[in-house]
Amino acid sequence: MSQCLEMPRMQKDENGRTYLYVDGAPFVALAGELHNSSSSSLTYMDQKVWPALRPLHMNTVILPVAWETIQPEEGKFDFTLVDGLLASARREGMRLILLWFGLWKNGISTYVPAWVKKASSGADARFFRVRDQFGKPLDCISPFCQEAVRADAAAFEQLMRHLAQADPQHTVIAVQVENEIGVLGADRDFSKAAETAFHSPVPEQVAQQYGKGSWEEVFGRDGGEMMMAWQYATAVEQIASAGKAIYPLPMYVNAWLEQHPDRAGSYPCGGPIAKVMQLWKLAAPSIDCYAPDIYLDNFRGVCDEYAVSGNPLFIPEVRATKDSASFLMYAVGKHRALCFAPFGIEDLFGSRTDQLDSGVLAALNIGAAAFNSDGAGERLAAAYQMIGDMREIIDQAHREGRIHAFLEFHDAGTTIPLEHYDAQISYTGASASFFRPAQQNADRAVAGGFLIELPEDRFILCGSGYSVRFLPKPGETAVVGVLNKEEGCYRDGKWVPGRVLNGDEGYRIMLSDFPQVMQISLFRYC
Ligand code: DGJ
């Protein structure tokens, strides 16, 4: 890895598109997030994780650093594990995105150090907890507890201070602050401090944007959730800004998405789901972006919902299945995602001895198959290699508006208007299973990919499971013919041709079920 001193950063270009820059160049994190416990042991990483990642053509690993690990005793820090992770990532030629498991992880506070846990009992505890409507304490330190937020911010600051001196090569390119924040098991915090806030006027900054009054008066039925969003965002701002002041890496916050039963508290109440993102942005200017963890079927819809109002698409978690390759193509082709990371990535080419807790899976609406899907690794490895080798072509096509992405979801295809033609995309497996989303179809992966328009009626097709008919523009009488069709691959931006597809293979323009790249040139006759 080169010794380049330029800090990683997120920055908008002149068209308002945000890029993640690494070593001074635009970067897409072709990543994977590890299971929660994998990075707690360097031996486990060496034996089970790094070997399983090598075939995947990834450039980035997302892994947790826990508060309890770096500050086992109040006032004492230990970065041995962090240093070991940095060293092994460098050995593997991999960048890291660190997940700061501080006060909150999936709505609960299990990663706080023992000295914090021990001082969290009772309504007036030093680190007091969220209470439900019956006054019962939940397994979650309250975001209203200033002392807890200060302690987390101080620990996070130390982590960033350590990185500033231990990572001159910028192996770490971004940090996620906390993980899937929000209250689970109550529709807001009912601790004393929270009750006072709930019945008080909203803060001035909120009033300026949304109007004056109590949370309920301003936001009605959503008042509790809005208050929690504001409070968590304010706490995160305190934590992130303390770290950024020392070492300004890009920082983001991830969301456990709103889902059935769609009542705040059954998904974490106060986390940055789409409907509260504006409030989060107001309270937490140090956060560079908001990132969806996508376990829901409607991958396309979630991407479209998060890639709004200047928020770049950054996916730190998505199901690791055979659909991942098509999801990646859509995220990069449509939204020029900054990061794509299937969760439990080490499973794809590895073996796990333990199983994910069925309660966690049920709460997240995830089937066990999400983490155990045949052929998923090979498909993702091929897709990562393709995207990695095409990165500059893709970026240029985005800048020039010549890339068009599509992804199957309860539909049979789509028609894309191009400059000289219309491209009619049909998902090849769709007719057989039209009424079932492909995600639930055990036999095949979701179809999808992208098309890039090149000069002189040439096109790149990338993805899997679809066919294309190039049609003349409506009203035109010319017939569209194929001049040349070849399969192949890109290596470092250069086209390496494979077979020329003609005769039996030339009849239809069709991408196989396995991720593939093709180049086509067209002509018209009459
Ligand atoms: C979402 C969380 O953010 C991850 O840490 C992990 O718990 C996964 N769910 C899956 O279990």
mmCIF file of N, CA and C in Angstrom, residues 159-228:
data_model
loop_
_atom_site.group_PDB
_atom_site.id
_atom_site.type_symbol
_atom_site.label_atom_id
_atom_site.label_comp_id
_atom_site.label_asym_id
_atom_site.label_seq_id
_atom_site.Cartn_x
_atom_site.Cartn_y
_atom_site.Cartn_z
ATOM 1 N N LEU A 159 -9.505 7.068 20.605
ATOM 2 C CA LEU A 159 -9.338 6.168 19.457
ATOM 3 C C LEU A 159 -8.841 6.956 18.246
ATOM 4 N N MET A 160 -9.452 8.097 18.006
ATOM 5 C CA MET A 160 -9.057 8.898 16.845
ATOM 6 C C MET A 160 -7.639 9.457 17.020
ATOM 7 N N ARG A 161 -7.300 9.800 18.263
ATOM 8 C CA ARG A 161 -5.937 10.280 18.540
ATOM 9 C C ARG A 161 -4.937 9.170 18.217
ATOM 10 N N HIS A 162 -5.297 7.956 18.617
ATOM 11 C CA HIS A 162 -4.409 6.833 18.356
ATOM 12 C C HIS A 162 -4.249 6.619 16.846
ATOM 13 N N LEU A 163 -5.375 6.635 16.114
ATOM 14 C CA LEU A 163 -5.292 6.431 14.656
ATOM 15 C C LEU A 163 -4.435 7.509 14.013
ATOM 16 N N ALA A 164 -4.595 8.736 14.490
ATOM 17 C CA ALA A 164 -3.847 9.857 13.891
ATOM 18 C C ALA A 164 -2.350 9.577 13.915
ATOM 19 N N GLN A 165 -1.890 8.917 14.991
ATOM 20 C CA GLN A 165 -0.445 8.653 14.992
ATOM 21 C C GLN A 165 -0.079 7.252 14.509
ATOM 22 N N ALA A 166 -1.000 6.282 14.631
ATOM 23 C CA ALA A 166 -0.649 4.900 14.277
ATOM 24 C C ALA A 166 -0.976 4.550 12.831
ATOM 25 N N ASP A 167 -1.644 5.465 12.120
ATOM 26 C CA ASP A 167 -2.092 5.097 10.780
ATOM 27 C C ASP A 167 -1.742 6.162 9.745
ATOM 28 N N PRO A 168 -0.440 6.471 9.597
ATOM 29 C CA PRO A 168 -0.077 7.506 8.618
ATOM 30 C C PRO A 168 -0.419 7.091 7.193
ATOM 31 N N GLN A 169 -0.522 5.770 6.947
ATOM 32 C CA GLN A 169 -0.840 5.344 5.563
ATOM 33 C C GLN A 169 -2.339 5.324 5.277
ATOM 34 N N HIS A 170 -3.140 5.726 6.260
ATOM 35 C CA HIS A 170 -4.597 5.783 6.081
ATOM 36 C C HIS A 170 -5.195 4.455 5.652
ATOM 37 N N THR A 171 -4.841 3.438 6.389
ATOM 38 C CA THR A 171 -5.501 2.140 6.204
ATOM 39 C C THR A 171 -6.976 2.292 6.546
ATOM 40 N N VAL A 172 -7.269 3.080 7.584
ATOM 41 C CA VAL A 172 -8.665 3.342 7.950
ATOM 42 C C VAL A 172 -9.165 4.519 7.129
ATOM 43 N N ILE A 173 -10.249 4.283 6.381
ATOM 44 C CA ILE A 173 -10.719 5.338 5.465
ATOM 45 C C ILE A 173 -12.014 6.000 5.927
ATOM 46 N N ALA A 174 -12.678 5.416 6.911
ATOM 47 C CA ALA A 174 -13.917 6.030 7.425
ATOM 48 C C ALA A 174 -14.276 5.355 8.742
ATOM 49 N N VAL A 175 -15.151 6.005 9.478
ATOM 50 C CA VAL A 175 -15.600 5.456 10.761
ATOM 51 C C VAL A 175 -17.120 5.567 10.852
ATOM 52 N N GLN A 176 -17.735 4.496 11.264
ATOM 53 C CA GLN A 176 -19.176 4.540 11.568
ATOM 54 C C GLN A 176 -19.319 4.850 13.050
ATOM 55 N N VAL A 177 -20.105 5.852 13.373
ATOM 56 C CA VAL A 177 -20.250 6.256 14.771
ATOM 57 C C VAL A 177 -21.464 5.522 15.361
ATOM 58 N N GLU A 178 -21.196 4.618 16.312
ATOM 59 C CA GLU A 178 -22.235 3.764 16.926
ATOM 60 C C GLU A 178 -22.801 2.801 15.872
ATOM 61 N N ASN A 179 -23.831 2.071 16.223
ATOM 62 C CA ASN A 179 -24.390 1.094 15.281
ATOM 63 C C ASN A 179 -25.893 0.930 15.499
ATOM 64 N N GLU A 180 -26.652 1.196 14.444
ATOM 65 C CA GLU A 180 -28.110 1.025 14.475
ATOM 66 C C GLU A 180 -28.707 1.543 15.790
ATOM 67 N N ILE A 181 -28.552 2.840 15.937
ATOM 68 C CA ILE A 181 -29.015 3.554 17.125
ATOM 69 C C ILE A 181 -30.531 3.540 17.239
ATOM 70 N N GLY A 182 -31.019 3.656 18.453
ATOM 71 C CA GLY A 182 -32.454 3.852 18.696
ATOM 72 C C GLY A 182 -32.943 2.987 19.849
ATOM 73 N N VAL A 183 -34.106 3.359 20.374
ATOM 74 C CA VAL A 183 -34.686 2.609 21.503
ATOM 75 C C VAL A 183 -35.506 1.450 20.957
ATOM 76 N N LEU A 184 -35.235 0.264 21.452
ATOM 77 C CA LEU A 184 -36.021 -0.920 21.101
ATOM 78 C C LEU A 184 -36.856 -1.313 22.298
ATOM 79 N N GLY A 185 -38.122 -1.599 22.076
ATOM 80 C CA GLY A 185 -38.936 -2.093 23.183
ATOM 81 C C GLY A 185 -39.752 -1.012 23.877
ATOM 82 N N ALA A 186 -39.693 0.210 23.414
ATOM 83 C CA ALA A 186 -40.556 1.303 23.917
ATOM 84 C C ALA A 186 -40.614 2.332 22.798
ATOM 85 N N ASP A 187 -41.707 3.116 22.759
ATOM 86 C CA ASP A 187 -41.781 4.026 21.618
ATOM 87 C C ASP A 187 -41.085 5.356 21.883
ATOM 88 N N ARG A 188 -40.458 5.487 23.034
ATOM 89 C CA ARG A 188 -39.493 6.554 23.308
ATOM 90 C C ARG A 188 -38.891 6.302 24.672
ATOM 91 N N ASP A 189 -37.987 7.186 25.073
ATOM 92 C CA ASP A 189 -37.405 7.117 26.414
ATOM 93 C C ASP A 189 -38.381 7.798 27.391
ATOM 94 N N PHE A 190 -38.639 7.109 28.538
ATOM 95 C CA PHE A 190 -39.501 7.701 29.570
ATOM 96 C C PHE A 190 -38.707 7.968 30.854
ATOM 97 N N SER A 191 -37.372 8.049 30.744
ATOM 98 C CA SER A 191 -36.583 8.390 31.940
ATOM 99 C C SER A 191 -36.966 9.805 32.372
ATOM 100 N N LYS A 192 -36.543 10.179 33.600
ATOM 101 C CA LYS A 192 -36.915 11.508 34.113
ATOM 102 C C LYS A 192 -36.503 12.613 33.145
ATOM 103 N N ALA A 193 -35.252 12.536 32.694
ATOM 104 C CA ALA A 193 -34.740 13.601 31.811
ATOM 105 C C ALA A 193 -35.532 13.638 30.506
ATOM 106 N N ALA A 194 -35.904 12.462 30.021
ATOM 107 C CA ALA A 194 -36.636 12.407 28.749
ATOM 108 C C ALA A 194 -38.045 12.970 28.914
ATOM 109 N N GLU A 195 -38.666 12.659 30.051
ATOM 110 C CA GLU A 195 -40.015 13.175 30.313
ATOM 111 C C GLU A 195 -40.008 14.703 30.331
ATOM 112 N N THR A 196 -38.998 15.259 30.999
ATOM 113 C CA THR A 196 -38.911 16.725 31.068
ATOM 114 C C THR A 196 -38.795 17.299 29.648
ATOM 115 N N ALA A 197 -37.900 16.673 28.849
ATOM 116 C CA ALA A 197 -37.693 17.186 27.484
ATOM 117 C C ALA A 197 -38.975 17.055 26.664
ATOM 118 N N PHE A 198 -39.678 15.935 26.853
ATOM 119 C CA PHE A 198 -40.860 15.681 26.022
ATOM 120 C C PHE A 198 -41.948 16.738 26.245
ATOM 121 N N HIS A 199 -42.043 17.210 27.499
ATOM 122 C CA HIS A 199 -43.097 18.183 27.813
ATOM 123 C C HIS A 199 -42.626 19.640 27.708
ATOM 124 N N SER A 200 -41.364 19.813 27.307
ATOM 125 C CA SER A 200 -40.828 21.182 27.154
ATOM 126 C C SER A 200 -40.918 21.598 25.689
ATOM 127 N N PRO A 201 -40.760 22.899 25.425
ATOM 128 C CA PRO A 201 -40.725 23.330 24.016
ATOM 129 C C PRO A 201 -39.537 22.682 23.285
ATOM 130 N N VAL A 202 -39.700 22.440 21.999
ATOM 131 C CA VAL A 202 -38.590 21.865 21.222
ATOM 132 C C VAL A 202 -37.442 22.876 21.192
ATOM 133 N N PRO A 203 -36.188 22.414 21.037
ATOM 134 C CA PRO A 203 -35.060 23.358 20.989
ATOM 135 C C PRO A 203 -35.232 24.389 19.866
ATOM 136 N N GLU A 204 -34.595 25.531 20.060
ATOM 137 C CA GLU A 204 -34.738 26.663 19.146
ATOM 138 C C GLU A 204 -34.473 26.287 17.668
ATOM 139 N N GLN A 205 -33.389 25.501 17.449
ATOM 140 C CA GLN A 205 -33.038 25.107 16.072
ATOM 141 C C GLN A 205 -34.162 24.305 15.414
ATOM 142 N N VAL A 206 -34.811 23.471 16.219
ATOM 143 C CA VAL A 206 -35.916 22.662 15.693
ATOM 144 C C VAL A 206 -37.111 23.576 15.430
ATOM 145 N N ALA A 207 -37.353 24.481 16.377
ATOM 146 C CA ALA A 207 -38.496 25.393 16.243
ATOM 147 C C ALA A 207 -38.376 26.224 14.964
ATOM 148 N N GLN A 208 -37.142 26.665 14.659
ATOM 149 C CA GLN A 208 -36.957 27.495 13.455
ATOM 150 C C GLN A 208 -37.368 26.758 12.183
ATOM 151 N N GLN A 209 -37.122 25.452 12.163
ATOM 152 C CA GLN A 209 -37.440 24.668 10.944
ATOM 153 C C GLN A 209 -38.863 24.133 10.943
ATOM 154 N N TYR A 210 -39.336 23.742 12.135
ATOM 155 C CA TYR A 210 -40.588 22.979 12.163
ATOM 156 C C TYR A 210 -41.728 23.669 12.926
ATOM 157 N N GLY A 211 -41.439 24.723 13.649
ATOM 158 C CA GLY A 211 -42.474 25.422 14.414
ATOM 159 C C GLY A 211 -42.277 25.279 15.915
ATOM 160 N N LYS A 212 -42.961 26.157 16.667
ATOM 161 C CA LYS A 212 -42.786 26.184 18.132
ATOM 162 C C LYS A 212 -43.800 25.286 18.824
ATOM 163 N N GLY A 213 -43.467 24.855 20.050
ATOM 164 C CA GLY A 213 -44.377 24.033 20.845
ATOM 165 C C GLY A 213 -43.638 22.833 21.420
ATOM 166 N N SER A 214 -44.377 21.959 22.112
ATOM 167 C CA SER A 214 -43.733 20.735 22.628
ATOM 168 C C SER A 214 -43.530 19.780 21.448
ATOM 169 N N TRP A 215 -42.819 18.678 21.701
ATOM 170 C CA TRP A 215 -42.562 17.720 20.615
ATOM 171 C C TRP A 215 -43.879 17.211 20.033
ATOM 172 N N GLU A 216 -44.837 16.967 20.925
ATOM 173 C CA GLU A 216 -46.117 16.438 20.466
ATOM 174 C C GLU A 216 -46.888 17.503 19.686
ATOM 175 N N GLU A 217 -46.802 18.752 20.165
ATOM 176 C CA GLU A 217 -47.521 19.829 19.468
ATOM 177 C C GLU A 217 -46.943 20.051 18.064
ATOM 178 N N VAL A 218 -45.623 19.943 17.957
ATOM 179 C CA VAL A 218 -45.002 20.219 16.651
ATOM 180 C C VAL A 218 -45.127 19.020 15.712
ATOM 181 N N PHE A 219 -44.943 17.800 16.258
ATOM 182 C CA PHE A 219 -44.864 16.630 15.368
ATOM 183 C C PHE A 219 -46.025 15.651 15.538
ATOM 184 N N GLY A 220 -46.985 15.962 16.395
ATOM 185 C CA GLY A 220 -48.144 15.090 16.588
ATOM 186 C C GLY A 220 -47.732 13.706 17.060
ATOM 187 N N ARG A 221 -48.305 12.693 16.430
ATOM 188 C CA ARG A 221 -48.073 11.296 16.790
ATOM 189 C C ARG A 221 -46.584 10.903 16.713
ATOM 190 N N ASP A 222 -45.814 11.601 15.831
ATOM 191 C CA ASP A 222 -44.380 11.292 15.685
ATOM 192 C C ASP A 222 -43.507 12.028 16.708
ATOM 193 N N GLY A 223 -44.130 12.748 17.635
ATOM 194 C CA GLY A 223 -43.356 13.584 18.563
ATOM 195 C C GLY A 223 -42.273 12.818 19.317
ATOM 196 N N GLY A 224 -42.633 11.652 19.845
ATOM 197 C CA GLY A 224 -41.668 10.868 20.623
ATOM 198 C C GLY A 224 -40.482 10.448 19.771
ATOM 199 N N GLU A 225 -40.778 9.987 18.572
ATOM 200 C CA GLU A 225 -39.694 9.527 17.688
ATOM 201 C C GLU A 225 -38.798 10.693 17.266
ATOM 202 N N MET A 226 -39.435 11.849 16.997
ATOM 203 C CA MET A 226 -38.645 13.024 16.591
ATOM 204 C C MET A 226 -37.744 13.475 17.744
ATOM 205 N N MET A 227 -38.300 13.440 18.953
ATOM 206 C CA MET A 227 -37.477 13.840 20.103
ATOM 207 C C MET A 227 -36.273 12.891 20.243
ATOM 208 N N MET A 228 -36.524 11.594 20.090
ATOM 209 C CA MET A 228 -35.421 10.639 20.241
ATOM 210 C C MET A 228 -34.387 10.840 19.124
#
